PDB file of C-alpha atoms in Angstrom:
ATOM      1  CA  MET D   1     -65.062 -29.983  35.174  1.00 67.00           C
ATOM      2  CA  ILE D   2     -61.913 -27.718  36.515  1.00 74.00           C
ATOM      3  CA  GLY D   3     -60.050 -30.206  37.738  1.00 73.00           C
ATOM      4  CA  SER D   4     -59.896 -32.174  33.990  1.00 88.00           C
ATOM      5  CA  VAL D   5     -59.262 -29.063  32.261  1.00 91.00           C
ATOM      6  CA  VAL D   6     -56.218 -27.988  34.639  1.00 93.00           C
ATOM      7  CA  GLN D   7     -55.080 -31.962  34.236  1.00 95.00           C
ATOM      8  CA  PHE D   8     -55.146 -31.575  30.524  1.00 95.00           C
ATOM      9  CA  ALA D   9     -53.444 -28.360  30.342  1.00 95.00           C
ATOM     10  CA  ALA D  10     -50.866 -29.578  32.817  1.00 96.00           C
ATOM     11  CA  ILE D  11     -50.268 -33.012  31.247  1.00 97.00           C
ATOM     12  CA  THR D  12     -50.256 -31.162  27.536  1.00 97.00           C
ATOM     13  CA  ILE D  13     -47.352 -29.040  28.818  1.00 98.00           C
ATOM     14  CA  LEU D  14     -45.605 -31.744  30.436  1.00 98.00           C
ATOM     15  CA  LEU D  15     -45.618 -33.531  27.465  1.00 98.00           C
ATOM     16  CA  GLY D  16     -44.554 -30.798  25.388  1.00 97.00           C
ATOM     17  CA  ILE D  17     -41.305 -30.456  27.420  1.00 98.00           C
ATOM     18  CA  GLY D  18     -40.857 -33.906  27.560  1.00 97.00           C
ATOM     19  CA  SER D  19     -41.069 -34.279  23.513  1.00 97.00           C
ATOM     20  CA  ILE D  20     -38.240 -31.282  23.405  1.00 97.00           C
ATOM     21  CA  MET D  21     -36.255 -32.891  25.813  1.00 97.00           C
ATOM     22  CA  ASP D  22     -36.473 -36.477  24.194  1.00 96.00           C
ATOM     23  CA  ILE D  23     -35.712 -35.022  20.647  1.00 94.00           C
ATOM     24  CA  LYS D  24     -32.772 -33.385  21.888  1.00 95.00           C
ATOM     25  CA  THR D  25     -31.215 -35.699  24.269  1.00 94.00           C
ATOM     26  CA  ARG D  26     -33.322 -39.084  23.871  1.00 92.00           C
ATOM     27  CA  GLU D  27     -34.001 -39.209  27.416  1.00 93.00           C
ATOM     28  CA  ILE D  28     -37.170 -38.421  29.507  1.00 95.00           C
ATOM     29  CA  PRO D  29     -36.583 -36.825  33.174  1.00 96.00           C
ATOM     30  CA  ASN D  30     -38.522 -38.809  35.637  1.00 96.00           C
ATOM     31  CA  TRP D  31     -39.953 -35.662  36.910  1.00 98.00           C
ATOM     32  CA  ILE D  32     -42.291 -35.773  34.060  1.00 97.00           C
ATOM     33  CA  SER D  33     -43.421 -39.144  34.464  1.00 97.00           C
ATOM     34  CA  VAL D  34     -43.917 -38.134  38.201  1.00 97.00           C
ATOM     35  CA  ALA D  35     -45.657 -34.726  37.511  1.00 97.00           C
ATOM     36  CA  VAL D  36     -48.154 -36.459  35.125  1.00 97.00           C
ATOM     37  CA  LEU D  37     -48.995 -39.079  37.889  1.00 95.00           C
ATOM     38  CA  ILE D  38     -49.489 -36.532  40.395  1.00 95.00           C
ATOM     39  CA  THR D  39     -51.934 -34.707  38.016  1.00 95.00           C
ATOM     40  CA  ALA D  40     -53.925 -38.153  37.923  1.00 92.00           C
ATOM     41  CA  ALA D  41     -55.168 -36.764  41.452  1.00 90.00           C
ATOM     42  CA  LEU D  42     -57.017 -33.832  40.125  1.00 88.00           C
ATOM     43  CA  ASN D  43     -59.209 -35.775  38.567  1.00 86.00           C
ATOM     44  CA  PHE D  44     -59.127 -39.501  40.126  1.00 87.00           C
ATOM     45  CA  ASN D  45     -61.667 -42.123  38.847  1.00 89.00           C
ATOM     46  CA  LEU D  46     -61.071 -45.560  40.600  1.00 93.00           C
ATOM     47  CA  GLU D  47     -61.929 -46.924  37.173  1.00 93.00           C
ATOM     48  CA  ASN D  48     -58.598 -45.477  35.729  1.00 93.00           C
ATOM     49  CA  LEU D  49     -56.724 -47.920  37.183  1.00 94.00           C
ATOM     50  CA  TRP D  50     -57.741 -50.289  34.764  1.00 96.00           C
ATOM     51  CA  GLY D  51     -55.471 -48.155  32.466  1.00 94.00           C
ATOM     52  CA  LEU D  52     -52.713 -50.122  34.187  1.00 94.00           C
ATOM     53  CA  ILE D  53     -53.573 -53.321  32.165  1.00 95.00           C
ATOM     54  CA  VAL D  54     -52.112 -51.153  29.251  1.00 95.00           C
ATOM     55  CA  ALA D  55     -48.858 -50.296  31.127  1.00 95.00           C
ATOM     56  CA  VAL D  56     -48.244 -53.696  31.740  1.00 95.00           C
ATOM     57  CA  ILE D  57     -48.740 -54.943  28.377  1.00 94.00           C
ATOM     58  CA  PHE D  58     -46.415 -51.929  27.303  1.00 94.00           C
ATOM     59  CA  PHE D  59     -43.796 -53.381  29.555  1.00 94.00           C
ATOM     60  CA  SER D  60     -44.102 -56.659  28.355  1.00 94.00           C
ATOM     61  CA  VAL D  61     -43.315 -55.183  24.854  1.00 92.00           C
ATOM     62  CA  ALA D  62     -40.356 -53.191  26.301  1.00 91.00           C
ATOM     63  CA  LEU D  63     -38.404 -56.201  27.745  1.00 91.00           C
ATOM     64  CA  ALA D  64     -39.659 -58.480  24.817  1.00 93.00           C
ATOM     65  CA  THR D  65     -37.956 -56.405  22.308  1.00 89.00           C
ATOM     66  CA  GLY D  66     -35.813 -54.299  24.046  1.00 86.00           C
ATOM     67  CA  LYS D  67     -36.521 -51.184  21.753  1.00 85.00           C
ATOM     68  CA  ILE D  68     -38.775 -49.390  23.700  1.00 89.00           C
ATOM     69  CA  GLY D  69     -36.663 -46.988  26.471  1.00 90.00           C
ATOM     70  CA  GLY D  70     -37.389 -47.004  30.317  1.00 92.00           C
ATOM     71  CA  GLY D  71     -38.506 -43.381  30.288  1.00 95.00           C
ATOM     72  CA  ASP D  72     -41.217 -44.177  27.663  1.00 95.00           C
ATOM     73  CA  VAL D  73     -42.544 -46.715  29.747  1.00 95.00           C
ATOM     74  CA  LYS D  74     -42.771 -44.900  32.662  1.00 96.00           C
ATOM     75  CA  LEU D  75     -44.568 -42.131  31.112  1.00 97.00           C
ATOM     76  CA  ILE D  76     -47.169 -44.728  29.706  1.00 97.00           C
ATOM     77  CA  ALA D  77     -47.764 -46.137  33.126  1.00 96.00           C
ATOM     78  CA  ALA D  78     -48.191 -42.524  34.606  1.00 96.00           C
ATOM     79  CA  LEU D  79     -50.416 -41.639  31.280  1.00 97.00           C
ATOM     80  CA  SER D  80     -52.594 -44.785  32.131  1.00 96.00           C
ATOM     81  CA  MET D  81     -53.692 -43.934  35.516  1.00 95.00           C
ATOM     82  CA  VAL D  82     -54.969 -40.295  33.846  1.00 94.00           C
ATOM     83  CA  CYS D  83     -56.819 -41.771  30.826  1.00 94.00           C
ATOM     84  CA  GLY D  84     -57.885 -45.416  32.094  1.00 94.00           C
ATOM     85  CA  LEU D  85     -58.065 -48.796  29.857  1.00 95.00           C
ATOM     86  CA  TRP D  86     -59.618 -47.464  26.856  1.00 95.00           C
ATOM     87  CA  GLY D  87     -57.965 -43.955  27.032  1.00 95.00           C
ATOM     88  CA  SER D  88     -54.899 -45.795  27.233  1.00 96.00           C
ATOM     89  CA  PHE D  89     -55.302 -47.878  24.299  1.00 96.00           C
ATOM     90  CA  ALA D  90     -56.388 -45.332  22.252  1.00 97.00           C
ATOM     91  CA  LEU D  91     -53.408 -42.988  23.360  1.00 97.00           C
ATOM     92  CA  LEU D  92     -51.112 -45.929  22.005  1.00 96.00           C
ATOM     93  CA  PHE D  93     -52.748 -46.562  19.081  1.00 97.00           C
ATOM     94  CA  PHE D  94     -52.664 -42.991  17.937  1.00 98.00           C
ATOM     95  CA  ALA D  95     -49.017 -42.606  19.141  1.00 97.00           C
ATOM     96  CA  GLN D  96     -48.182 -45.618  16.815  1.00 95.00           C
ATOM     97  CA  ILE D  97     -50.268 -44.625  13.638  1.00 97.00           C
ATOM     98  CA  SER D  98     -48.609 -41.189  14.191  1.00 97.00           C
ATOM     99  CA  MET D  99     -44.866 -42.737  14.227  1.00 95.00           C
ATOM    100  CA  LEU D 100     -45.704 -45.222  11.677  1.00 95.00           C
ATOM    101  CA  LEU D 101     -47.134 -41.891   9.347  1.00 96.00           C
ATOM    102  CA  PHE D 102     -44.161 -40.135  10.260  1.00 95.00           C
ATOM    103  CA  TYR D 103     -41.575 -42.639   9.282  1.00 90.00           C
ATOM    104  CA  ALA D 104     -43.486 -43.698   5.849  1.00 91.00           C
ATOM    105  CA  GLY D 105     -43.044 -39.851   5.313  1.00 92.00           C
ATOM    106  CA  TYR D 106     -39.539 -39.796   6.476  1.00 88.00           C
ATOM    107  CA  CYS D 107     -38.858 -42.726   3.848  1.00 87.00           C
ATOM    108  CA  ILE D 108     -40.233 -41.207   1.158  1.00 90.00           C
ATOM    109  CA  PHE D 109     -38.222 -38.115   1.752  1.00 90.00           C
ATOM    110  CA  CYS D 110     -34.980 -39.990   1.931  1.00 86.00           C
ATOM    111  CA  LYS D 111     -36.079 -42.007  -1.389  1.00 87.00           C
ATOM    112  CA  ILE D 112     -36.534 -38.772  -3.210  1.00 90.00           C
ATOM    113  CA  ASN D 113     -32.942 -37.557  -2.306  1.00 87.00           C
ATOM    114  CA  GLY D 114     -31.137 -40.700  -2.864  1.00 85.00           C
ATOM    115  CA  LYS D 115     -30.704 -41.951   0.879  1.00 80.00           C
ATOM    116  CA  THR D 116     -31.366 -45.217   2.782  1.00 74.00           C
ATOM    117  CA  ALA D 117     -33.809 -44.573   5.480  1.00 64.00           C
ATOM    118  CA  ASP D 118     -32.430 -47.202   7.925  1.00 64.00           C
ATOM    119  CA  LYS D 119     -29.091 -45.557   8.367  1.00 57.00           C
ATOM    120  CA  ALA D 120     -28.673 -42.596  10.560  1.00 52.00           C
ATOM    121  CA  PRO D 121     -25.636 -40.758  11.559  1.00 51.00           C
ATOM    122  CA  GLY D 122     -25.180 -43.190  14.600  1.00 50.00           C
ATOM    123  CA  GLY D 123     -25.398 -45.991  12.637  1.00 48.00           C
ATOM    124  CA  SER D 124     -29.316 -47.124  13.655  1.00 58.00           C
ATOM    125  CA  PHE D 125     -32.291 -45.504  12.858  1.00 67.00           C
ATOM    126  CA  CYS D 126     -34.040 -44.519  16.268  1.00 80.00           C
ATOM    127  CA  LEU D 127     -37.026 -41.930  16.598  1.00 88.00           C
ATOM    128  CA  PRO D 128     -37.740 -40.145  20.252  1.00 94.00           C
ATOM    129  CA  PHE D 129     -41.028 -41.709  21.072  1.00 96.00           C
ATOM    130  CA  VAL D 130     -42.587 -38.922  23.418  1.00 97.00           C
ATOM    131  CA  PRO D 131     -43.706 -36.304  20.457  1.00 97.00           C
ATOM    132  CA  PHE D 132     -45.724 -39.310  19.348  1.00 98.00           C
ATOM    133  CA  ILE D 133     -47.171 -40.337  22.598  1.00 97.00           C
ATOM    134  CA  PHE D 134     -48.112 -36.310  23.061  1.00 98.00           C
ATOM    135  CA  ILE D 135     -49.856 -36.674  19.697  1.00 98.00           C
ATOM    136  CA  GLY D 136     -51.441 -39.755  21.124  1.00 97.00           C
ATOM    137  CA  TYR D 137     -52.644 -38.292  23.970  1.00 97.00           C
ATOM    138  CA  LEU D 138     -54.212 -35.340  22.355  1.00 97.00           C
ATOM    139  CA  ALA D 139     -56.021 -37.577  20.093  1.00 96.00           C
ATOM    140  CA  SER D 140     -57.349 -39.917  22.580  1.00 94.00           C
ATOM    141  CA  LYS D 141     -58.400 -36.766  24.619  1.00 93.00           C
ATOM    142  CA  LEU D 142     -60.751 -35.773  21.795  1.00 90.00           C
ATOM    143  CA  ILE D 143     -62.341 -39.078  21.426  1.00 86.00           C
ATOM    144  CA  PHE D 144     -62.441 -40.177  25.343  1.00 76.00           C
TER     145      PHE D 144
END
């Protein structure tokens, strides 16, 4: 029980830091993924290794599309060791839904202000994914 509470608190702090760094720099330091992986030892369950299936699927999508960063892949792999198979599916589901809702709101905001949502100052629109992973993690922990 104590291990799972400490693990949840540590991962929450790490994902909060990672979210801020991803928003500011669009990069996720490797130490965040490593620290999340280390927390898996606090509440280790052999069945959580099945979560790597989700990480492999996510990695395959990243390779196929080229639209997902390597830091996101490493972070999802580390979190899949913590959350297990169904928790990892739930995490990614809620992360994607929250990203979709954010982008829909952004498009509506741009439409109201007479701007186009698909062009950013850099020429392409790119959202940092760690804040949505953070939301997905919190939502999946509420369920699993």
